Short mmCIF file of C-alpha atoms in Angstrom, two decimals:
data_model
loop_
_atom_site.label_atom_id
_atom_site.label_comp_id
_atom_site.label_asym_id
_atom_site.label_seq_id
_atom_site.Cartn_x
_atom_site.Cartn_y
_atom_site.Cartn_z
CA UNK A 7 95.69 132.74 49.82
CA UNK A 8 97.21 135.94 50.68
CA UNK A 9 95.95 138.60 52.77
CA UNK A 10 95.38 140.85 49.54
CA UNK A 11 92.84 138.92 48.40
CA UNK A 12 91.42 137.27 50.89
CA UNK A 13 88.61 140.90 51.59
CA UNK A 14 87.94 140.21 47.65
CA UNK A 15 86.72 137.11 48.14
CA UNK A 16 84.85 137.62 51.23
CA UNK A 17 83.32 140.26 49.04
CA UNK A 18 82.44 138.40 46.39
CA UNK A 19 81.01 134.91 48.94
CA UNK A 20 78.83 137.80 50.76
CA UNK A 21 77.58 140.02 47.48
CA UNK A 22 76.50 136.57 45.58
CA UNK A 23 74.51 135.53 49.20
CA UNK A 24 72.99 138.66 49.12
CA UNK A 25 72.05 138.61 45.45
CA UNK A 26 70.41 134.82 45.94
CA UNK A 27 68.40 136.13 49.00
CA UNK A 28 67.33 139.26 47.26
CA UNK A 29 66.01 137.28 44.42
CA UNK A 30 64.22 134.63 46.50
CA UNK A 31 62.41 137.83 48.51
CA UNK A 32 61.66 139.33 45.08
CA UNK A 33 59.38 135.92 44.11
CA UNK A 34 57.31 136.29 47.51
CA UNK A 35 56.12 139.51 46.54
CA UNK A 36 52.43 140.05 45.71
CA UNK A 37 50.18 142.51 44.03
CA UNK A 38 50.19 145.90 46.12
CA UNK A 39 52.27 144.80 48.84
CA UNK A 40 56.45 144.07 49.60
CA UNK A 41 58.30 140.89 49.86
CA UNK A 42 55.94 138.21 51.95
CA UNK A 43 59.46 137.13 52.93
CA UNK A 44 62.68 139.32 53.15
CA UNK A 45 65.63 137.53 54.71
CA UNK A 46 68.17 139.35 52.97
CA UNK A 47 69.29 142.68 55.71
CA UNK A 48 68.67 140.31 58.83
CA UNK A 49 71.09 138.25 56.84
CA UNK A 50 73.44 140.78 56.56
CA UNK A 51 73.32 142.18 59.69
CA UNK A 52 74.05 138.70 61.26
CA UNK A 53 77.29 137.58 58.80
CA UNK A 54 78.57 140.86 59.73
CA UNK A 55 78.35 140.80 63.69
CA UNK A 56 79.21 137.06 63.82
CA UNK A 57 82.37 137.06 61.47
CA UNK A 58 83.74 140.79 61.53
CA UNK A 59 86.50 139.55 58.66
CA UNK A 60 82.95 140.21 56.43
CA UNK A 61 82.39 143.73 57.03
CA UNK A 62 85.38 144.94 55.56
CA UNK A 63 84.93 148.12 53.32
CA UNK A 64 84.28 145.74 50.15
CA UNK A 65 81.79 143.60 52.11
CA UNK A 66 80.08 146.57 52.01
CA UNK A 67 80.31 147.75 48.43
CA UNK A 68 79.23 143.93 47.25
CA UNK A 69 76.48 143.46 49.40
CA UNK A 70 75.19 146.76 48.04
CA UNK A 71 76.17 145.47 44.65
CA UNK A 72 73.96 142.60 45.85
CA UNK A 73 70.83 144.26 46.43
CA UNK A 74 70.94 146.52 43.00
CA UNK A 75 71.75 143.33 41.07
CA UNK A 76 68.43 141.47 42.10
CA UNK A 77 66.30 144.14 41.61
CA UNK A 78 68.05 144.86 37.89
CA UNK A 79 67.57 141.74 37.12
CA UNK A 80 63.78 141.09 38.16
CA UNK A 81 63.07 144.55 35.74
CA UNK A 82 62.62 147.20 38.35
CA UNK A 83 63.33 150.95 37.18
CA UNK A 84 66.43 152.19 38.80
CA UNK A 85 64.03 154.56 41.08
CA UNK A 86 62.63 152.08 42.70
CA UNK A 87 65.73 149.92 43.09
CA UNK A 88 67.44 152.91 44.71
CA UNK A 89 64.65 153.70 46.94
CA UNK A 90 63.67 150.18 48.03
CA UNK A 91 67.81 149.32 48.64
CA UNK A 92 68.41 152.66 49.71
CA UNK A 93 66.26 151.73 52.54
CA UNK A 94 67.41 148.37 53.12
CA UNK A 95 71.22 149.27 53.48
CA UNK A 96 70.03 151.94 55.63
CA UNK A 97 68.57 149.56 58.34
CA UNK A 98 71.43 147.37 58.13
CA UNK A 99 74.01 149.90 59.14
CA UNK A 100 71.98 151.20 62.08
CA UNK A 101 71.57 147.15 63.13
CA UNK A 102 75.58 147.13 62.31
CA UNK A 103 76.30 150.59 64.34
CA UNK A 104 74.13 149.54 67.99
CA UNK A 105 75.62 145.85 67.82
CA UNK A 106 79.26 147.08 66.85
CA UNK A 107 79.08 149.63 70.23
CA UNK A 108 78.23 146.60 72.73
CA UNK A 109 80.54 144.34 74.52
CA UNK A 110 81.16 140.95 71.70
CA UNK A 111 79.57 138.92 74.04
CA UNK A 112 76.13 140.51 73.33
CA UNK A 113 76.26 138.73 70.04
CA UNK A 114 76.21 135.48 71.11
CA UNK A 115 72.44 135.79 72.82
CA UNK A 116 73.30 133.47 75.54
CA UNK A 117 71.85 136.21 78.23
CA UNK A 118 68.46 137.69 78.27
CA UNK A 119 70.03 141.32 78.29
CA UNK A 120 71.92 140.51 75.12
CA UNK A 121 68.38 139.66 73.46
CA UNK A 122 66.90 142.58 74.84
CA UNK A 123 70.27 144.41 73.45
CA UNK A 124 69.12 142.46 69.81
CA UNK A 125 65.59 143.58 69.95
CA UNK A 126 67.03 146.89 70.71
CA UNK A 127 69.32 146.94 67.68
CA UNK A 128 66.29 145.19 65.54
CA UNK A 129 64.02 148.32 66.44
CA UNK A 130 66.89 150.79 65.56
CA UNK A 131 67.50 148.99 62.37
CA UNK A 132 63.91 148.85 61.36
CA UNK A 133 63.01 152.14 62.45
CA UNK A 134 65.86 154.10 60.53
CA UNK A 135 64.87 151.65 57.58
CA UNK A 136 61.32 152.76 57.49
CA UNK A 137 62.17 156.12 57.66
CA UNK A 138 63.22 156.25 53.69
CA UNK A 139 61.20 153.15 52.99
CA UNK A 140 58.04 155.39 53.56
CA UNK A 141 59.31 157.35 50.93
CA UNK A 142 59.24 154.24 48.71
CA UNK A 143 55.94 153.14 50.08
CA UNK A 144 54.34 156.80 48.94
CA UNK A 145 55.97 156.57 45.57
CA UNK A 146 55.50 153.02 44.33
CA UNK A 147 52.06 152.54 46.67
CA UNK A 148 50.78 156.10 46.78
CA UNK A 149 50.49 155.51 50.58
CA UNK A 150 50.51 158.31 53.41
CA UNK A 151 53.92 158.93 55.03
CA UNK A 152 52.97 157.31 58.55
CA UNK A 153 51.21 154.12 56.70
CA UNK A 154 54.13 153.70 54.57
CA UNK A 155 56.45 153.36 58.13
CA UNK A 156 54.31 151.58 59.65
CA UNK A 157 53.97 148.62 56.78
CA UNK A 158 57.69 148.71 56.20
CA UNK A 159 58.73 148.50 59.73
CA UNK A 160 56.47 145.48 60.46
CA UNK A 161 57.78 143.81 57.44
CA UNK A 162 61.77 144.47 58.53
CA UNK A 163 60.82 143.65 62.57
CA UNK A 164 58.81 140.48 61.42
CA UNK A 165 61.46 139.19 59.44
CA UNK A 166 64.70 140.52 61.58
CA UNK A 167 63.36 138.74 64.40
CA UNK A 168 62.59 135.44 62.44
CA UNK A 169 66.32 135.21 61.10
CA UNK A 170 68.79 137.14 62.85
CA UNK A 171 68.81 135.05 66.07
CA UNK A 172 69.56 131.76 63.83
CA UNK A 173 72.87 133.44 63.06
CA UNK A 174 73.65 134.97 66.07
CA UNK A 175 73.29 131.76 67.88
CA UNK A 176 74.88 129.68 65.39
CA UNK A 177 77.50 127.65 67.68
CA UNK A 178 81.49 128.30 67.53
CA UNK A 179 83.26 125.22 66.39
CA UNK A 180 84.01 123.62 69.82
CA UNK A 181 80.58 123.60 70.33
CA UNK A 182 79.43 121.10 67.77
CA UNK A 183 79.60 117.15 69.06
CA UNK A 184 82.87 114.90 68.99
CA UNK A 185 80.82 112.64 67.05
CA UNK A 186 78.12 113.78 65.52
CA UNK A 187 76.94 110.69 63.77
CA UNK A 188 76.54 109.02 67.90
CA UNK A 189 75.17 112.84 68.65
CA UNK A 190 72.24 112.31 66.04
CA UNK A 191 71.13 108.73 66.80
CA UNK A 192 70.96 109.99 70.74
CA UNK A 193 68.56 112.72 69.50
CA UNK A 194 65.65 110.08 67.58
CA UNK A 195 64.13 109.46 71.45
CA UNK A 196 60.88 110.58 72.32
CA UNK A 197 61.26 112.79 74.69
CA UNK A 198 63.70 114.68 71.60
CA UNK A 199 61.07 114.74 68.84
CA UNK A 200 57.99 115.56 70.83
CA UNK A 201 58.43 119.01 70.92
CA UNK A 202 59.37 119.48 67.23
CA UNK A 203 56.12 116.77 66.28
CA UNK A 204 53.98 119.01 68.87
CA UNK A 205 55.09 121.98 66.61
CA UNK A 206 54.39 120.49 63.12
CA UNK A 207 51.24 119.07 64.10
CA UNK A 208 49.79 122.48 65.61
CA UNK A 209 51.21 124.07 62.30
CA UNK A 210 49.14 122.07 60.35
CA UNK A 211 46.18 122.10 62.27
CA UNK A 212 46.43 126.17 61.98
CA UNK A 213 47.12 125.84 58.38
CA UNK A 214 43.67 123.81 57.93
CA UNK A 215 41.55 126.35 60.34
CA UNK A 216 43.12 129.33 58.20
CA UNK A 217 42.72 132.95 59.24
CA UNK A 218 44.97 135.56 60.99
CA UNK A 219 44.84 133.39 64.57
CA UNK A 220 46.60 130.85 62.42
CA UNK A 221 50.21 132.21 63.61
CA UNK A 222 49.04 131.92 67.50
CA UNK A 223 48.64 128.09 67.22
CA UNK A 224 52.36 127.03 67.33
CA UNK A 225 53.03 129.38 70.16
CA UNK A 226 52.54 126.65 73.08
CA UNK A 227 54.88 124.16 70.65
CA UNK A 228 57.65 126.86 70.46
CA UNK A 229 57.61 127.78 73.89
CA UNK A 230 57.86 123.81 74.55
CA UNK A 231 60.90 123.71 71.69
CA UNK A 232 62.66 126.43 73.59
CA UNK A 233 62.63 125.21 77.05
CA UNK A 234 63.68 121.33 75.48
CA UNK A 235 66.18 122.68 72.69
CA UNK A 236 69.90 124.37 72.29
CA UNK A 237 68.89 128.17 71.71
CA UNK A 238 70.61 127.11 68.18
CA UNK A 239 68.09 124.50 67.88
CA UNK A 240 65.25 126.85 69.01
CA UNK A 241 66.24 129.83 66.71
CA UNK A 242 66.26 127.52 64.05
CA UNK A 243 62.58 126.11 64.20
CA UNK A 244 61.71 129.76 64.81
CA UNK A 245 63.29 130.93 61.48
CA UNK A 246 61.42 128.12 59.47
CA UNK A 247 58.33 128.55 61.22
CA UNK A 248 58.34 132.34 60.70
CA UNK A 249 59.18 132.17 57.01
CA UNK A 250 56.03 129.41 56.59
CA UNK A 251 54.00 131.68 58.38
CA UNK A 252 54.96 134.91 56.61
CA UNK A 253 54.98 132.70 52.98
CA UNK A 254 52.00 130.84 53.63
CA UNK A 255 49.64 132.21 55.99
CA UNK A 256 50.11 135.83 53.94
CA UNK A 257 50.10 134.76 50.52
CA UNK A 258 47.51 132.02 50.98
CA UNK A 259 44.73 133.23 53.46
CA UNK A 260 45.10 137.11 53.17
CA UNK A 261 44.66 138.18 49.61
CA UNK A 262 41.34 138.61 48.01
CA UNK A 263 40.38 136.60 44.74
CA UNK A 264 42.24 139.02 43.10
CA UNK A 265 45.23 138.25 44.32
CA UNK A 266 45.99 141.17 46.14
CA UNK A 267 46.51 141.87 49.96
CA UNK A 268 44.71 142.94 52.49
CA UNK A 269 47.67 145.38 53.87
CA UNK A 270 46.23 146.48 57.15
CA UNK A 271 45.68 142.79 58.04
CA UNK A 272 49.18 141.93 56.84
CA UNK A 273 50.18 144.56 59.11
CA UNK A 274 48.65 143.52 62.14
CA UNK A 275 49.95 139.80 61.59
CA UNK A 276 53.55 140.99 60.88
CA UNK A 277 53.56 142.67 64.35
CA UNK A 278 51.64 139.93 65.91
CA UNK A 279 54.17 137.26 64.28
CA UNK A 280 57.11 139.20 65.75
CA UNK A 281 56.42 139.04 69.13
CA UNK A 282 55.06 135.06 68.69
CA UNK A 283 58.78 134.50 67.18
CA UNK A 284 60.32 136.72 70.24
CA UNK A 285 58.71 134.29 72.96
CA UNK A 286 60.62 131.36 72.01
CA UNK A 287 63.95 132.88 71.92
CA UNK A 288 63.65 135.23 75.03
CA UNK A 289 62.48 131.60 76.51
CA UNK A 290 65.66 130.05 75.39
CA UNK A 291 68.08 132.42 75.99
CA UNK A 292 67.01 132.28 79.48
CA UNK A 293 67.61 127.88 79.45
CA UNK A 294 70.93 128.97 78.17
CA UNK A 295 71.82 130.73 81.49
CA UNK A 296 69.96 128.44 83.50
CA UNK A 297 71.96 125.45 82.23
CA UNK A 298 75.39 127.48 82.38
CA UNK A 299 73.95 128.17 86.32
CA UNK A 300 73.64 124.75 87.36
CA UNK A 301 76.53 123.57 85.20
CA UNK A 302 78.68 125.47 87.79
CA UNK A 303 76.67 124.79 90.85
CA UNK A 304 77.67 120.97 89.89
CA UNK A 305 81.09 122.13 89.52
CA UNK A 306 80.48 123.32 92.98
CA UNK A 307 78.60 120.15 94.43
CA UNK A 308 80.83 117.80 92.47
CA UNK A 309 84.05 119.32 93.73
CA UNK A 310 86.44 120.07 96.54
CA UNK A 311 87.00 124.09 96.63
CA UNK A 312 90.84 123.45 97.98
CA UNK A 313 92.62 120.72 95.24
CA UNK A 314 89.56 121.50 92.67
CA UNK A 315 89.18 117.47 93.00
CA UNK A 316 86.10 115.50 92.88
CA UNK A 317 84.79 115.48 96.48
CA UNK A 318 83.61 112.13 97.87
CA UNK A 319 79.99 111.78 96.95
CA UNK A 320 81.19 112.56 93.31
CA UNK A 321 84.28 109.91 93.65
CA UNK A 322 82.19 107.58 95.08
CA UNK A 323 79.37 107.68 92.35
CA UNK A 324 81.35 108.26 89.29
CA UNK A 325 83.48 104.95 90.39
CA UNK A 326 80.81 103.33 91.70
CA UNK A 327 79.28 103.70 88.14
CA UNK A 328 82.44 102.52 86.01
CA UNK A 329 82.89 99.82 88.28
CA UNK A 330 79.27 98.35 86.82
CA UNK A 331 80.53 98.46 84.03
CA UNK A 332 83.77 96.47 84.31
CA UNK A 333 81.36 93.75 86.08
CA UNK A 334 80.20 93.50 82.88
CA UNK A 335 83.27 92.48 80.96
CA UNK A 336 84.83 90.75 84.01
CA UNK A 337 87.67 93.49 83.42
CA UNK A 338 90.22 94.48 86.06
CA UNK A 339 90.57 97.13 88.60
CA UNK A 340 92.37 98.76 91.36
CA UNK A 341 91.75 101.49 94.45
CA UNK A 342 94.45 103.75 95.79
CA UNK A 343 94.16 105.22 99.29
CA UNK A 344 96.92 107.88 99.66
CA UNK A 345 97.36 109.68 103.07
CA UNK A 346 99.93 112.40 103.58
CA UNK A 347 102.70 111.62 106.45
CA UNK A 348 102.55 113.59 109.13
CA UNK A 349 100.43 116.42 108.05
CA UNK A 350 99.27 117.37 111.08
CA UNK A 351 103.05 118.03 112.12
CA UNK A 352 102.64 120.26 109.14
CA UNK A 353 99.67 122.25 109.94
CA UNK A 354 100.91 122.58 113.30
CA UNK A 355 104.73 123.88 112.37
CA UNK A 356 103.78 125.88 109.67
CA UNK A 357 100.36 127.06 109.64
CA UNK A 358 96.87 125.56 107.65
CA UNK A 359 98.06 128.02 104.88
CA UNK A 360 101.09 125.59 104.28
CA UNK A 361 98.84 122.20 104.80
CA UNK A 362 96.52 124.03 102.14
CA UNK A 363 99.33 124.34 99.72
CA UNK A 364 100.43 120.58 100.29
CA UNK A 365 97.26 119.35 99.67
CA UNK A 366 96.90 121.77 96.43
CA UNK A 367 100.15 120.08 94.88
CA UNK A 368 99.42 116.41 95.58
CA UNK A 369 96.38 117.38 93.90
CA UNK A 370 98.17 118.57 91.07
CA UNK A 371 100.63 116.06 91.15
CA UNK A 372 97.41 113.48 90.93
CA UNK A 373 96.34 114.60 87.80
CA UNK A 374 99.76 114.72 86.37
CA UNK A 375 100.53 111.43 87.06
CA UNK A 376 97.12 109.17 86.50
CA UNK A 377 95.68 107.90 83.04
CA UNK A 378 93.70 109.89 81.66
CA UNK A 379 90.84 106.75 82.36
CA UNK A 380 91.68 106.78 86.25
CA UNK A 381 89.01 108.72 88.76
CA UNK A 382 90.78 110.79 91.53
CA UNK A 383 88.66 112.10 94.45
CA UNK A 384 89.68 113.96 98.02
CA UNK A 385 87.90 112.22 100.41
CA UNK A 386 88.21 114.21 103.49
CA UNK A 387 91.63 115.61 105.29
CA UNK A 388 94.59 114.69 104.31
CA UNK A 389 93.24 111.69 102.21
CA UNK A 390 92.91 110.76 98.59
CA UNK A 391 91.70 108.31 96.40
CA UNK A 392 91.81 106.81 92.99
CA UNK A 393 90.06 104.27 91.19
CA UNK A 394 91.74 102.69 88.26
CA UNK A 395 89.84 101.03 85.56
CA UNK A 396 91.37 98.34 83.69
CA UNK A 397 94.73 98.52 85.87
CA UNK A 398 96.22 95.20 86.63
CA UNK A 399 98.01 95.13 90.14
CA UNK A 400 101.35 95.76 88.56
CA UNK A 401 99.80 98.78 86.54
CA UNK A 402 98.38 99.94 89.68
CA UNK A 403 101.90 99.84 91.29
CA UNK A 404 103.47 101.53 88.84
CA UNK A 405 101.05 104.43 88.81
CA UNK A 406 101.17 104.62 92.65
CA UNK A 407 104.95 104.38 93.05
CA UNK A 408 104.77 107.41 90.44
CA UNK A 409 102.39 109.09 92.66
CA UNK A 410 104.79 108.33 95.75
CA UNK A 411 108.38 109.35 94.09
CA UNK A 412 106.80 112.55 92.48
CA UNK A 413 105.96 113.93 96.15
CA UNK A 414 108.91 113.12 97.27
CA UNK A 415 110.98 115.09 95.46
CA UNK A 416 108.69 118.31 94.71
CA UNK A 417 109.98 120.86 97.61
CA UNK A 418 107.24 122.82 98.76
CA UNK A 419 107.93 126.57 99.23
CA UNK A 420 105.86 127.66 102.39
CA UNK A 421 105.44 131.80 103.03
CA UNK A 422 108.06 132.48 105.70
CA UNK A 423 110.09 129.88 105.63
CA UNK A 424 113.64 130.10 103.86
CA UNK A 425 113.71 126.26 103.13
CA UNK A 426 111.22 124.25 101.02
CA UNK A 427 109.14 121.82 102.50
CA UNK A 428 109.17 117.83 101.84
CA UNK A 429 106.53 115.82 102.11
CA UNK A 430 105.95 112.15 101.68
CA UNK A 431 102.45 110.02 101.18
CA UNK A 432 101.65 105.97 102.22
CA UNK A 433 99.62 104.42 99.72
CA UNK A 434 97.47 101.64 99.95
CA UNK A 435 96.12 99.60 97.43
CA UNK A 436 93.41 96.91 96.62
CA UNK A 437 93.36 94.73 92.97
CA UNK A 438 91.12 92.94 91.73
CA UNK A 439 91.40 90.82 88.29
CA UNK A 440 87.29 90.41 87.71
CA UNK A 441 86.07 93.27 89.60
CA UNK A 442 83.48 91.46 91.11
CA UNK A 443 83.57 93.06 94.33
CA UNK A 444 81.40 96.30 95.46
CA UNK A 445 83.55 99.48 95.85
CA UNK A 446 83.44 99.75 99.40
CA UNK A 447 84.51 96.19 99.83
CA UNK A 448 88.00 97.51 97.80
CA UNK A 449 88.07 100.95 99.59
CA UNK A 450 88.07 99.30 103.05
CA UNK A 451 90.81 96.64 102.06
CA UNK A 452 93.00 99.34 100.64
CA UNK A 453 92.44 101.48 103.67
CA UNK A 454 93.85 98.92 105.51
CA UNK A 455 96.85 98.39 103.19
CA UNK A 456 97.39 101.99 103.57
CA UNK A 457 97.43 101.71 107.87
CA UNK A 458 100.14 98.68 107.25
CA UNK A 459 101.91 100.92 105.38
CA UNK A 460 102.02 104.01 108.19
CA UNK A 461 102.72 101.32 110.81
CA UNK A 462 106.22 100.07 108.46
CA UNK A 463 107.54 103.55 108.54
CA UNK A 464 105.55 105.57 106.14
CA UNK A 465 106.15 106.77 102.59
CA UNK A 466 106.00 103.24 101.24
CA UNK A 467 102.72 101.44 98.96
CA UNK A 468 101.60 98.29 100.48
CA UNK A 469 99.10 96.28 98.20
CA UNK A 470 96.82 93.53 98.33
CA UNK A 471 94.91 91.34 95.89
CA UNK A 472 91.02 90.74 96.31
CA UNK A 473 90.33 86.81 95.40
CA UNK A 474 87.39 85.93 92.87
#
């Protein structure tokens, strides 16, 4: 599709969303009050912050388009549709204009200052919506001008708050699982679906007490959701939850037998729901950068800070581990021990800078030539070592031969010196066809293939094979 029309139909995808949201907030309205449920500008406001290619000039015009069509339809005069839309596209552009001014990775809510920077936005957007929908309120409700704000910006913070983090948090495509069939039978544990059954059963158990305190009982459950759940994950129980408490709790428990609302009460709950639906995702946002935290302090733990390598706690565990599970299937392994000749000569001709930069290349040179299957650690020094799974001794050869040759012929360049350095590395290495010995028991034998291999003159591999 060409470029040309390619706005057009974006246009048309985001008008038709609006129209179907517009209509669905339309049927949730009661006698003397507003939509119990208004999804439609938080919906808005989120397609255009998370994909920009929406808020093209047309976007615009068809999501306005949007909102006039649902009201047409449903039989409102064209005052009120003006002055109820009016207001709506009003808030929306305020929301658009805050978010548009902050850094892109405020939309993304994975820090607690980008929430705060939502809520911020949120306010703004309800606030400069209120403004002209108290003009609405006084002429379709006869109310005062500061009652009229007041119910309208409840009713956009409420329901901002419920949806707009769904969308903002909705993950990029790298995000989602390799396999998301394997993802969702790993997710049917109990430790997974305790939080969500803790939530569903406190729902209904506020559902059957009834009254206003109804929307405080799921607020332990959430808070449990958000501190067990992806902030995705979190935002969306909050959006359903929200819209069953703003559907149900308001249509069901706070009209009168006439069917019409008790507004001041609605009020109060609207507020009172907002900041019950901000707990969970202020709560999550902060897991987000509390798992990014010790992500890298892992890194950290896990690795050496020179070659970027696992360091030898992390070699020795992650091995130790696949090892296990070769045992299993009487499948074959090998262990490399690699020692660079006569670094010390190095460090002492040329500096540690120039040791430092030999050790960063046979680092690099590692990854380059292993299987993508093999584990590589530094274990101290001058000395590496691998563990290949499912490597017969001749595999296992092959790879450290590759290992040998390819240090052998990478020169070096070393600061201050006008010719590049050469270094070679002795290899030793254990096999073993069941991999029924423990890992130290092939570490120790291929450290000592490695010392016969510095005592024949260096830069060679020297190998042995373990027995059953």
């Amino acid at each position: 599709m060409s470029l040309i029309h390619r706005p057009a139909v974006n246009a048309v995808l985001l008008g038709s969303a609006v129209c179907l949201l517009c209509l669905f907030g339309i049927l949730s309205r009661t006698g003397g009050d507003l939509a119990s449920y208004w999804p439609t500008n938080a919906f808005l406001l989120g397609i255009l912050i998370r994909y920009p290619h929406f808020a093209h000039r047309w976007g615009w015009v068809a999501a306005a388009l949007g909102y006039f069509a649902a009201d047409a339809l449903t039989g409102s005069s064209l005052t009120k549709n003006v002055l109820l839309n009016a207001a709506n596209l009003s808030g929306v552009a305020v929301g658009y204009w805050i978010f548009h001014r902050a850094d892109r990775s405020m939309n993304r809510l994975e820090t607690t200052s980008s929430v705060l920077y939502m809520l911020m936005a949120i306010v703004g957007a309800s606030a400069m919506s209120s403004l002209l929908g108290a003009v609405a309120m006084i002429y379709l409700f006869n109310d005062t001008a500061m009652k009229g704000f007041a119910i309208w910006f409840a009713t956009e913070l409420v329901n901002f708050i419920g949806f707009l983090p769904l969308l903002l948090s909705i993950p990029s495509r790298d995000q989602f699982p390799a396999h998301p069939m394997r993802w969702l039978g790993q997710q049917f544990k109990i430790e997974k679906i305790a939080p969500a059954l803790a939530l569903v059963l406190s729902a209904i158990l506020g559902h059957m007490i009834g009254g206003p305190g109804a929307v405080a009982f799921t607020i332990p459950a959430l808070m449990w959701c958000a501190v067990s759940y992806s902030l995705f994950t979190t935002a969306f129980i909050t959006f359903w939850v929200s819209a069953w408490s703003l559907i149900s709790i308001i249509v069901n428990m706070l009209t009168d037998v006439h069917g019409v609302l008790n507004r001041d009460l609605v009020m109060s709950v609207r507020m009172g729901l907002s900041l019950v639906m901000l707990t969970p995702i202020m709560i999550g946002s902060v897991m987000v950068a509390n798992r990014e935290l010790v992500k890298k302090l892992k890194v950290l733990a896990d690795h050496d800070e020179l070659t970027n390598l696992p360091n030898r706690r992390a070699f020795l565990a992650t091995s130790t581990h696949q090892l296990e599970r070769l045992k299993e299937r009487s499948e074959s392994c090998s262990v490399l021990m690699i020692d660079i000749d006569h670094f010390k000569s190095v460090n002492d001709r040329f500096g540690h800078a120039a040791g430092d930069d030999v050790l960063r290349r046979l680092g690099q040179l590692l990854g380059e030539c292993l299987r993508r299957q093999d584990i590589v650690g530094r274990l101290g020094g001058e000395e590496f070592a691998v563990f290949l799974p499912r490597a017969s001794a001749a595999d296992a050869q092959q790879v450290a031969e590759s290992i040998r040759i390819s240090l052998e012929v990478t020169p070096i360049t070393v600061p201050g010196q006008t010719q590049p350095l050469l270094c070679t590395v002795s290899i030793g290495m254990a096999s073993d066809r069941r991999s029924s010995v423990a890992l130290d028991t092939m570490l120790v034998r291929a450290d000592q293939c490695l010392y016969k291999a510095k005592q024949q003159g260096r830069n060679r591999v020297v190998q042995v094979s373990i027995s059953d």
